[in-house]
Amino acid sequence: MFYQLLKYIVLGPLLRLVFRPRVEGLEHVPEEGAAIIAGNHLSFADHFVMPAIVPRRVTFLAKAEYFTGPGLKGRLTAAFFRGVGQIPIDRSGGRASQAAITSGLAVLRKGRLLGIYPEGTRSHDGRLYKGRTGVAAMALEAGVPVVPCAMIGTFEAQPTGRRLPRAIRITIRFGAPLDFSRYAGLADERAVVRAVTDEIMYAIMRLSGQEYVDLYAGEAKAAAQAEAKAVPRVPHGRAGHRGGN
């Protein structure tokens, strides 16, 4: 009930007013049955805008940090994400990755739509980064199609670090479902899972028009932060100053 209230009464109308989304290819989202919607991830707003325009309910795998924040803000954020049916996942890898896949498969086996961002985290610079293989593992294990989705304009509306979004028009573009039934029974083959993931990311790239970077987003973000810290700061007012006798 909380999900329906937000989608049709509270958040949905507000998002449509602020972003005036242009929607393309919505007919590619199955009207029934299980499927994965795999999209690029440019903004915190992505979590809400796309589900608001898809007629069916979309359950997202969301990072566990949204559910464990401190203080009143943390509790409210956790309550919100639980209320809209989002599933917390631990992104530390190893057994945590398998737990995330298990959670996603549970959604798919109920015949529902599962939303996922294969990059694993938001792009810090607007480019598209290498996909994590969990999306392929779930698609192959559950035998479901993957609908590629591109969010266009949400990075400009609300990039990482910006609290309130700008009121600009965005585009949400869905591509034709990707069928991987030719790989049935090969969900444990690493080369196959990697190839399927790359095919999904290529489809997203074509829809979004983003520059593709063959690195994981988290690694690229960490490298950019380290480089920024390594650049020495020039004291204010000293640029161009020359000492003399």
PDB file of N, CA and C in Angstrom, residues 63-138:
ATOM      1  N   LYS A  63      21.854  -0.690  -2.200  1.00  0.00           N
ATOM      2  CA  LYS A  63      23.024  -0.886  -1.340  1.00  0.00           C
ATOM      3  C   LYS A  63      22.621  -0.844   0.133  1.00  0.00           C
ATOM      4  N   ALA A  64      23.269  -1.681   0.923  1.00  0.00           N
ATOM      5  CA  ALA A  64      22.912  -1.845   2.327  1.00  0.00           C
ATOM      6  C   ALA A  64      23.067  -0.555   3.114  1.00  0.00           C
ATOM      7  N   GLU A  65      23.938   0.352   2.653  1.00  0.00           N
ATOM      8  CA  GLU A  65      24.161   1.603   3.367  1.00  0.00           C
ATOM      9  C   GLU A  65      22.896   2.436   3.498  1.00  0.00           C
ATOM     10  N   TYR A  66      21.949   2.260   2.561  1.00  0.00           N
ATOM     11  CA  TYR A  66      20.694   3.002   2.656  1.00  0.00           C
ATOM     12  C   TYR A  66      19.851   2.544   3.854  1.00  0.00           C
ATOM     13  N   PHE A  67      20.162   1.373   4.370  1.00  0.00           N
ATOM     14  CA  PHE A  67      19.363   0.793   5.452  1.00  0.00           C
ATOM     15  C   PHE A  67      20.058   0.871   6.806  1.00  0.00           C
ATOM     16  N   THR A  68      21.285   1.366   6.822  1.00  0.00           N
ATOM     17  CA  THR A  68      22.065   1.323   8.063  1.00  0.00           C
ATOM     18  C   THR A  68      22.600   2.681   8.487  1.00  0.00           C
ATOM     19  N   GLY A  69      22.086   3.762   7.900  1.00  0.00           N
ATOM     20  CA  GLY A  69      22.571   5.089   8.237  1.00  0.00           C
ATOM     21  C   GLY A  69      22.255   5.476   9.670  1.00  0.00           C
ATOM     22  N   PRO A  70      23.093   6.313  10.282  1.00  0.00           N
ATOM     23  CA  PRO A  70      22.899   6.703  11.678  1.00  0.00           C
ATOM     24  C   PRO A  70      21.852   7.810  11.842  1.00  0.00           C
ATOM     25  N   GLY A  71      21.347   7.931  13.068  1.00  0.00           N
ATOM     26  CA  GLY A  71      20.480   9.042  13.425  1.00  0.00           C
ATOM     27  C   GLY A  71      19.090   8.971  12.815  1.00  0.00           C
ATOM     28  N   LEU A  72      18.361  10.066  12.982  1.00  0.00           N
ATOM     29  CA  LEU A  72      16.982  10.132  12.493  1.00  0.00           C
ATOM     30  C   LEU A  72      16.923  10.026  10.980  1.00  0.00           C
ATOM     31  N   LYS A  73      17.842  10.706  10.302  1.00  0.00           N
ATOM     32  CA  LYS A  73      17.862  10.639   8.848  1.00  0.00           C
ATOM     33  C   LYS A  73      18.072   9.208   8.370  1.00  0.00           C
ATOM     34  N   GLY A  74      18.983   8.484   9.023  1.00  0.00           N
ATOM     35  CA  GLY A  74      19.243   7.100   8.643  1.00  0.00           C
ATOM     36  C   GLY A  74      18.023   6.221   8.835  1.00  0.00           C
ATOM     37  N   ARG A  75      17.334   6.420   9.950  1.00  0.00           N
ATOM     38  CA  ARG A  75      16.139   5.611  10.226  1.00  0.00           C
ATOM     39  C   ARG A  75      15.023   5.909   9.232  1.00  0.00           C
ATOM     40  N   LEU A  76      14.871   7.178   8.888  1.00  0.00           N
ATOM     41  CA  LEU A  76      13.831   7.553   7.927  1.00  0.00           C
ATOM     42  C   LEU A  76      14.145   7.003   6.533  1.00  0.00           C
ATOM     43  N   THR A  77      15.432   7.076   6.158  1.00  0.00           N
ATOM     44  CA  THR A  77      15.836   6.543   4.851  1.00  0.00           C
ATOM     45  C   THR A  77      15.600   5.039   4.788  1.00  0.00           C
ATOM     46  N   ALA A  78      15.979   4.323   5.848  1.00  0.00           N
ATOM     47  CA  ALA A  78      15.776   2.874   5.887  1.00  0.00           C
ATOM     48  C   ALA A  78      14.293   2.526   5.823  1.00  0.00           C
ATOM     49  N   ALA A  79      13.471   3.268   6.570  1.00  0.00           N
ATOM     50  CA  ALA A  79      12.034   3.012   6.576  1.00  0.00           C
ATOM     51  C   ALA A  79      11.443   3.245   5.190  1.00  0.00           C
ATOM     52  N   PHE A  80      11.937   4.284   4.510  1.00  0.00           N
ATOM     53  CA  PHE A  80      11.438   4.578   3.166  1.00  0.00           C
ATOM     54  C   PHE A  80      11.766   3.453   2.194  1.00  0.00           C
ATOM     55  N   PHE A  81      13.026   3.032   2.192  1.00  0.00           N
ATOM     56  CA  PHE A  81      13.431   1.992   1.241  1.00  0.00           C
ATOM     57  C   PHE A  81      12.734   0.665   1.531  1.00  0.00           C
ATOM     58  N   ARG A  82      12.536   0.340   2.800  1.00  0.00           N
ATOM     59  CA  ARG A  82      11.802  -0.877   3.114  1.00  0.00           C
ATOM     60  C   ARG A  82      10.338  -0.745   2.695  1.00  0.00           C
ATOM     61  N   GLY A  83       9.788   0.453   2.885  1.00  0.00           N
ATOM     62  CA  GLY A  83       8.392   0.672   2.552  1.00  0.00           C
ATOM     63  C   GLY A  83       8.084   0.511   1.079  1.00  0.00           C
ATOM     64  N   VAL A  84       9.039   0.853   0.236  1.00  0.00           N
ATOM     65  CA  VAL A  84       8.822   0.714  -1.204  1.00  0.00           C
ATOM     66  C   VAL A  84       9.326  -0.635  -1.719  1.00  0.00           C
ATOM     67  N   GLY A  85       9.682  -1.529  -0.793  1.00  0.00           N
ATOM     68  CA  GLY A  85       9.998  -2.902  -1.180  1.00  0.00           C
ATOM     69  C   GLY A  85      11.388  -3.135  -1.710  1.00  0.00           C
ATOM     70  N   GLN A  86      12.326  -2.218  -1.420  1.00  0.00           N
ATOM     71  CA  GLN A  86      13.689  -2.413  -1.899  1.00  0.00           C
ATOM     72  C   GLN A  86      14.440  -3.408  -1.014  1.00  0.00           C
ATOM     73  N   ILE A  87      15.387  -4.115  -1.600  1.00  0.00           N
ATOM     74  CA  ILE A  87      16.113  -5.174  -0.895  1.00  0.00           C
ATOM     75  C   ILE A  87      17.554  -4.747  -0.654  1.00  0.00           C
ATOM     76  N   PRO A  88      18.013  -4.730   0.603  1.00  0.00           N
ATOM     77  CA  PRO A  88      19.397  -4.328   0.871  1.00  0.00           C
ATOM     78  C   PRO A  88      20.390  -5.396   0.434  1.00  0.00           C
ATOM     79  N   ILE A  89      21.489  -4.946  -0.158  1.00  0.00           N
ATOM     80  CA  ILE A  89      22.543  -5.883  -0.546  1.00  0.00           C
ATOM     81  C   ILE A  89      23.884  -5.367  -0.045  1.00  0.00           C
ATOM     82  N   ASP A  90      24.720  -6.298   0.340  1.00  0.00           N
ATOM     83  CA  ASP A  90      26.078  -6.007   0.782  1.00  0.00           C
ATOM     84  C   ASP A  90      26.984  -6.082  -0.445  1.00  0.00           C
ATOM     85  N   ARG A  91      27.705  -4.990  -0.730  1.00  0.00           N
ATOM     86  CA  ARG A  91      28.523  -4.930  -1.943  1.00  0.00           C
ATOM     87  C   ARG A  91      29.987  -5.265  -1.703  1.00  0.00           C
ATOM     88  N   SER A  92      30.277  -5.935  -0.592  1.00  0.00           N
ATOM     89  CA  SER A  92      31.668  -6.218  -0.256  1.00  0.00           C
ATOM     90  C   SER A  92      32.262  -7.385  -1.038  1.00  0.00           C
ATOM     91  N   GLY A  93      31.423  -8.102  -1.781  1.00  0.00           N
ATOM     92  CA  GLY A  93      31.927  -9.202  -2.593  1.00  0.00           C
ATOM     93  C   GLY A  93      31.887 -10.537  -1.868  1.00  0.00           C
ATOM     94  N   GLY A  94      32.394 -11.585  -2.524  1.00  0.00           N
ATOM     95  CA  GLY A  94      32.444 -12.908  -1.913  1.00  0.00           C
ATOM     96  C   GLY A  94      31.060 -13.455  -1.613  1.00  0.00           C
ATOM     97  N   ARG A  95      30.881 -13.923  -0.371  1.00  0.00           N
ATOM     98  CA  ARG A  95      29.601 -14.487   0.033  1.00  0.00           C
ATOM     99  C   ARG A  95      28.478 -13.461  -0.024  1.00  0.00           C
ATOM    100  N   ALA A  96      28.824 -12.181   0.200  1.00  0.00           N
ATOM    101  CA  ALA A  96      27.812 -11.127   0.136  1.00  0.00           C
ATOM    102  C   ALA A  96      27.230 -11.026  -1.271  1.00  0.00           C
ATOM    103  N   SER A  97      28.067 -11.194  -2.292  1.00  0.00           N
ATOM    104  CA  SER A  97      27.593 -11.147  -3.666  1.00  0.00           C
ATOM    105  C   SER A  97      26.616 -12.287  -3.944  1.00  0.00           C
ATOM    106  N   GLN A  98      26.929 -13.464  -3.440  1.00  0.00           N
ATOM    107  CA  GLN A  98      26.034 -14.605  -3.630  1.00  0.00           C
ATOM    108  C   GLN A  98      24.712 -14.387  -2.917  1.00  0.00           C
ATOM    109  N   ALA A  99      24.757 -13.752  -1.745  1.00  0.00           N
ATOM    110  CA  ALA A  99      23.524 -13.453  -1.021  1.00  0.00           C
ATOM    111  C   ALA A  99      22.645 -12.490  -1.806  1.00  0.00           C
ATOM    112  N   ALA A 100      23.266 -11.519  -2.480  1.00  0.00           N
ATOM    113  CA  ALA A 100      22.521 -10.574  -3.299  1.00  0.00           C
ATOM    114  C   ALA A 100      21.853 -11.283  -4.475  1.00  0.00           C
ATOM    115  N   ILE A 101      22.586 -12.210  -5.091  1.00  0.00           N
ATOM    116  CA  ILE A 101      22.024 -12.976  -6.206  1.00  0.00           C
ATOM    117  C   ILE A 101      20.852 -13.821  -5.733  1.00  0.00           C
ATOM    118  N   THR A 102      20.991 -14.439  -4.574  1.00  0.00           N
ATOM    119  CA  THR A 102      19.906 -15.249  -4.012  1.00  0.00           C
ATOM    120  C   THR A 102      18.660 -14.397  -3.770  1.00  0.00           C
ATOM    121  N   SER A 103      18.848 -13.180  -3.259  1.00  0.00           N
ATOM    122  CA  SER A 103      17.725 -12.279  -3.020  1.00  0.00           C
ATOM    123  C   SER A 103      17.051 -11.888  -4.328  1.00  0.00           C
ATOM    124  N   GLY A 104      17.851 -11.607  -5.344  1.00  0.00           N
ATOM    125  CA  GLY A 104      17.292 -11.255  -6.642  1.00  0.00           C
ATOM    126  C   GLY A 104      16.523 -12.402  -7.275  1.00  0.00           C
ATOM    127  N   LEU A 105      17.062 -13.601  -7.159  1.00  0.00           N
ATOM    128  CA  LEU A 105      16.381 -14.776  -7.718  1.00  0.00           C
ATOM    129  C   LEU A 105      15.042 -15.019  -7.039  1.00  0.00           C
ATOM    130  N   ALA A 106      14.965 -14.723  -5.747  1.00  0.00           N
ATOM    131  CA  ALA A 106      13.703 -14.898  -5.027  1.00  0.00           C
ATOM    132  C   ALA A 106      12.625 -13.988  -5.604  1.00  0.00           C
ATOM    133  N   VAL A 107      13.010 -12.768  -5.989  1.00  0.00           N
ATOM    134  CA  VAL A 107      12.058 -11.839  -6.611  1.00  0.00           C
ATOM    135  C   VAL A 107      11.614 -12.366  -7.972  1.00  0.00           C
ATOM    136  N   LEU A 108      12.557 -12.824  -8.754  1.00  0.00           N
ATOM    137  CA  LEU A 108      12.248 -13.307 -10.102  1.00  0.00           C
ATOM    138  C   LEU A 108      11.384 -14.554 -10.073  1.00  0.00           C
ATOM    139  N   ARG A 109      11.608 -15.418  -9.113  1.00  0.00           N
ATOM    140  CA  ARG A 109      10.825 -16.654  -9.040  1.00  0.00           C
ATOM    141  C   ARG A 109       9.381 -16.413  -8.631  1.00  0.00           C
ATOM    142  N   LYS A 110       9.108 -15.218  -8.168  1.00  0.00           N
ATOM    143  CA  LYS A 110       7.716 -14.834  -7.877  1.00  0.00           C
ATOM    144  C   LYS A 110       7.055 -14.179  -9.093  1.00  0.00           C
ATOM    145  N   GLY A 111       7.781 -14.141 -10.213  1.00  0.00           N
ATOM    146  CA  GLY A 111       7.223 -13.583 -11.442  1.00  0.00           C
ATOM    147  C   GLY A 111       7.234 -12.074 -11.490  1.00  0.00           C
ATOM    148  N   ARG A 112       8.140 -11.438 -10.734  1.00  0.00           N
ATOM    149  CA  ARG A 112       8.154  -9.986 -10.632  1.00  0.00           C
ATOM    150  C   ARG A 112       9.263  -9.351 -11.464  1.00  0.00           C
ATOM    151  N   LEU A 113       9.229  -8.024 -11.512  1.00  0.00           N
ATOM    152  CA  LEU A 113      10.283  -7.266 -12.181  1.00  0.00           C
ATOM    153  C   LEU A 113      11.366  -6.918 -11.176  1.00  0.00           C
ATOM    154  N   LEU A 114      12.599  -7.188 -11.538  1.00  0.00           N
ATOM    155  CA  LEU A 114      13.744  -6.866 -10.686  1.00  0.00           C
ATOM    156  C   LEU A 114      14.560  -5.770 -11.350  1.00  0.00           C
ATOM    157  N   GLY A 115      14.809  -4.705 -10.622  1.00  0.00           N
ATOM    158  CA  GLY A 115      15.650  -3.630 -11.142  1.00  0.00           C
ATOM    159  C   GLY A 115      17.050  -3.725 -10.569  1.00  0.00           C
ATOM    160  N   ILE A 116      18.047  -3.480 -11.392  1.00  0.00           N
ATOM    161  CA  ILE A 116      19.432  -3.570 -10.931  1.00  0.00           C
ATOM    162  C   ILE A 116      20.307  -2.633 -11.753  1.00  0.00           C
ATOM    163  N   TYR A 117      21.337  -2.095 -11.092  1.00  0.00           N
ATOM    164  CA  TYR A 117      22.345  -1.290 -11.764  1.00  0.00           C
ATOM    165  C   TYR A 117      23.623  -2.115 -11.844  1.00  0.00           C
ATOM    166  N   PRO A 118      23.942  -2.688 -12.995  1.00  0.00           N
ATOM    167  CA  PRO A 118      25.109  -3.570 -13.088  1.00  0.00           C
ATOM    168  C   PRO A 118      26.433  -2.897 -12.731  1.00  0.00           C
ATOM    169  N   GLU A 119      26.519  -1.565 -12.844  1.00  0.00           N
ATOM    170  CA  GLU A 119      27.766  -0.885 -12.486  1.00  0.00           C
ATOM    171  C   GLU A 119      28.053  -0.994 -10.988  1.00  0.00           C
ATOM    172  N   GLY A 120      27.013  -1.209 -10.185  1.00  0.00           N
ATOM    173  CA  GLY A 120      27.205  -1.404  -8.757  1.00  0.00           C
ATOM    174  C   GLY A 120      27.180  -0.144  -7.926  1.00  0.00           C
ATOM    175  N   THR A 121      27.414   0.995  -8.550  1.00  0.00           N
ATOM    176  CA  THR A 121      27.387   2.276  -7.842  1.00  0.00           C
ATOM    177  C   THR A 121      27.187   3.379  -8.870  1.00  0.00           C
ATOM    178  N   ARG A 122      26.874   4.574  -8.398  1.00  0.00           N
ATOM    179  CA  ARG A 122      26.654   5.689  -9.319  1.00  0.00           C
ATOM    180  C   ARG A 122      27.949   6.099 -10.022  1.00  0.00           C
ATOM    181  N   SER A 123      27.806   6.486 -11.272  1.00  0.00           N
ATOM    182  CA  SER A 123      28.942   7.032 -12.010  1.00  0.00           C
ATOM    183  C   SER A 123      29.287   8.397 -11.439  1.00  0.00           C
ATOM    184  N   HIS A 124      30.571   8.631 -11.159  1.00  0.00           N
ATOM    185  CA  HIS A 124      30.987   9.906 -10.580  1.00  0.00           C
ATOM    186  C   HIS A 124      31.234  10.974 -11.632  1.00  0.00           C
ATOM    187  N   ASP A 125      31.303  10.568 -12.912  1.00  0.00           N
ATOM    188  CA  ASP A 125      31.621  11.541 -13.953  1.00  0.00           C
ATOM    189  C   ASP A 125      30.704  11.453 -15.173  1.00  0.00           C
ATOM    190  N   GLY A 126      29.632  10.672 -15.079  1.00  0.00           N
ATOM    191  CA  GLY A 126      28.673  10.595 -16.180  1.00  0.00           C
ATOM    192  C   GLY A 126      28.985   9.554 -17.229  1.00  0.00           C
ATOM    193  N   ARG A 127      30.135   8.877 -17.103  1.00  0.00           N
ATOM    194  CA  ARG A 127      30.469   7.833 -18.062  1.00  0.00           C
ATOM    195  C   ARG A 127      29.894   6.486 -17.608  1.00  0.00           C
ATOM    196  N   LEU A 128      29.849   5.526 -18.527  1.00  0.00           N
ATOM    197  CA  LEU A 128      29.329   4.193 -18.230  1.00  0.00           C
ATOM    198  C   LEU A 128      30.494   3.264 -17.925  1.00  0.00           C
ATOM    199  N   TYR A 129      30.385   2.532 -16.813  1.00  0.00           N
ATOM    200  CA  TYR A 129      31.491   1.690 -16.376  1.00  0.00           C
ATOM    201  C   TYR A 129      31.167   0.196 -16.507  1.00  0.00           C
ATOM    202  N   LYS A 130      32.182  -0.602 -16.403  1.00  0.00           N
ATOM    203  CA  LYS A 130      32.115  -2.060 -16.541  1.00  0.00           C
ATOM    204  C   LYS A 130      31.071  -2.657 -15.598  1.00  0.00           C
ATOM    205  N   GLY A 131      30.305  -3.599 -16.092  1.00  0.00           N
ATOM    206  CA  GLY A 131      29.238  -4.193 -15.304  1.00  0.00           C
ATOM    207  C   GLY A 131      29.715  -5.328 -14.405  1.00  0.00           C
ATOM    208  N   ARG A 132      29.137  -5.410 -13.217  1.00  0.00           N
ATOM    209  CA  ARG A 132      29.337  -6.562 -12.342  1.00  0.00           C
ATOM    210  C   ARG A 132      28.522  -7.720 -12.878  1.00  0.00           C
ATOM    211  N   THR A 133      28.984  -8.936 -12.656  1.00  0.00           N
ATOM    212  CA  THR A 133      28.395 -10.096 -13.325  1.00  0.00           C
ATOM    213  C   THR A 133      27.139 -10.653 -12.652  1.00  0.00           C
ATOM    214  N   GLY A 134      26.730 -10.072 -11.526  1.00  0.00           N
ATOM    215  CA  GLY A 134      25.542 -10.588 -10.846  1.00  0.00           C
ATOM    216  C   GLY A 134      24.310 -10.556 -11.707  1.00  0.00           C
ATOM    217  N   VAL A 135      24.166  -9.522 -12.544  1.00  0.00           N
ATOM    218  CA  VAL A 135      22.983  -9.414 -13.401  1.00  0.00           C
ATOM    219  C   VAL A 135      22.904 -10.599 -14.365  1.00  0.00           C
ATOM    220  N   ALA A 136      24.049 -11.007 -14.915  1.00  0.00           N
ATOM    221  CA  ALA A 136      24.075 -12.141 -15.837  1.00  0.00           C
ATOM    222  C   ALA A 136      23.803 -13.445 -15.110  1.00  0.00           C
ATOM    223  N   ALA A 137      24.385 -13.597 -13.922  1.00  0.00           N
ATOM    224  CA  ALA A 137      24.167 -14.820 -13.146  1.00  0.00           C
ATOM    225  C   ALA A 137      22.687 -15.022 -12.843  1.00  0.00           C
ATOM    226  N   MET A 138      22.001 -13.945 -12.484  1.00  0.00           N
ATOM    227  CA  MET A 138      20.576 -14.057 -12.188  1.00  0.00           C
ATOM    228  C   MET A 138      19.755 -14.329 -13.440  1.00  0.00           C
TER     229      MET A 138
END
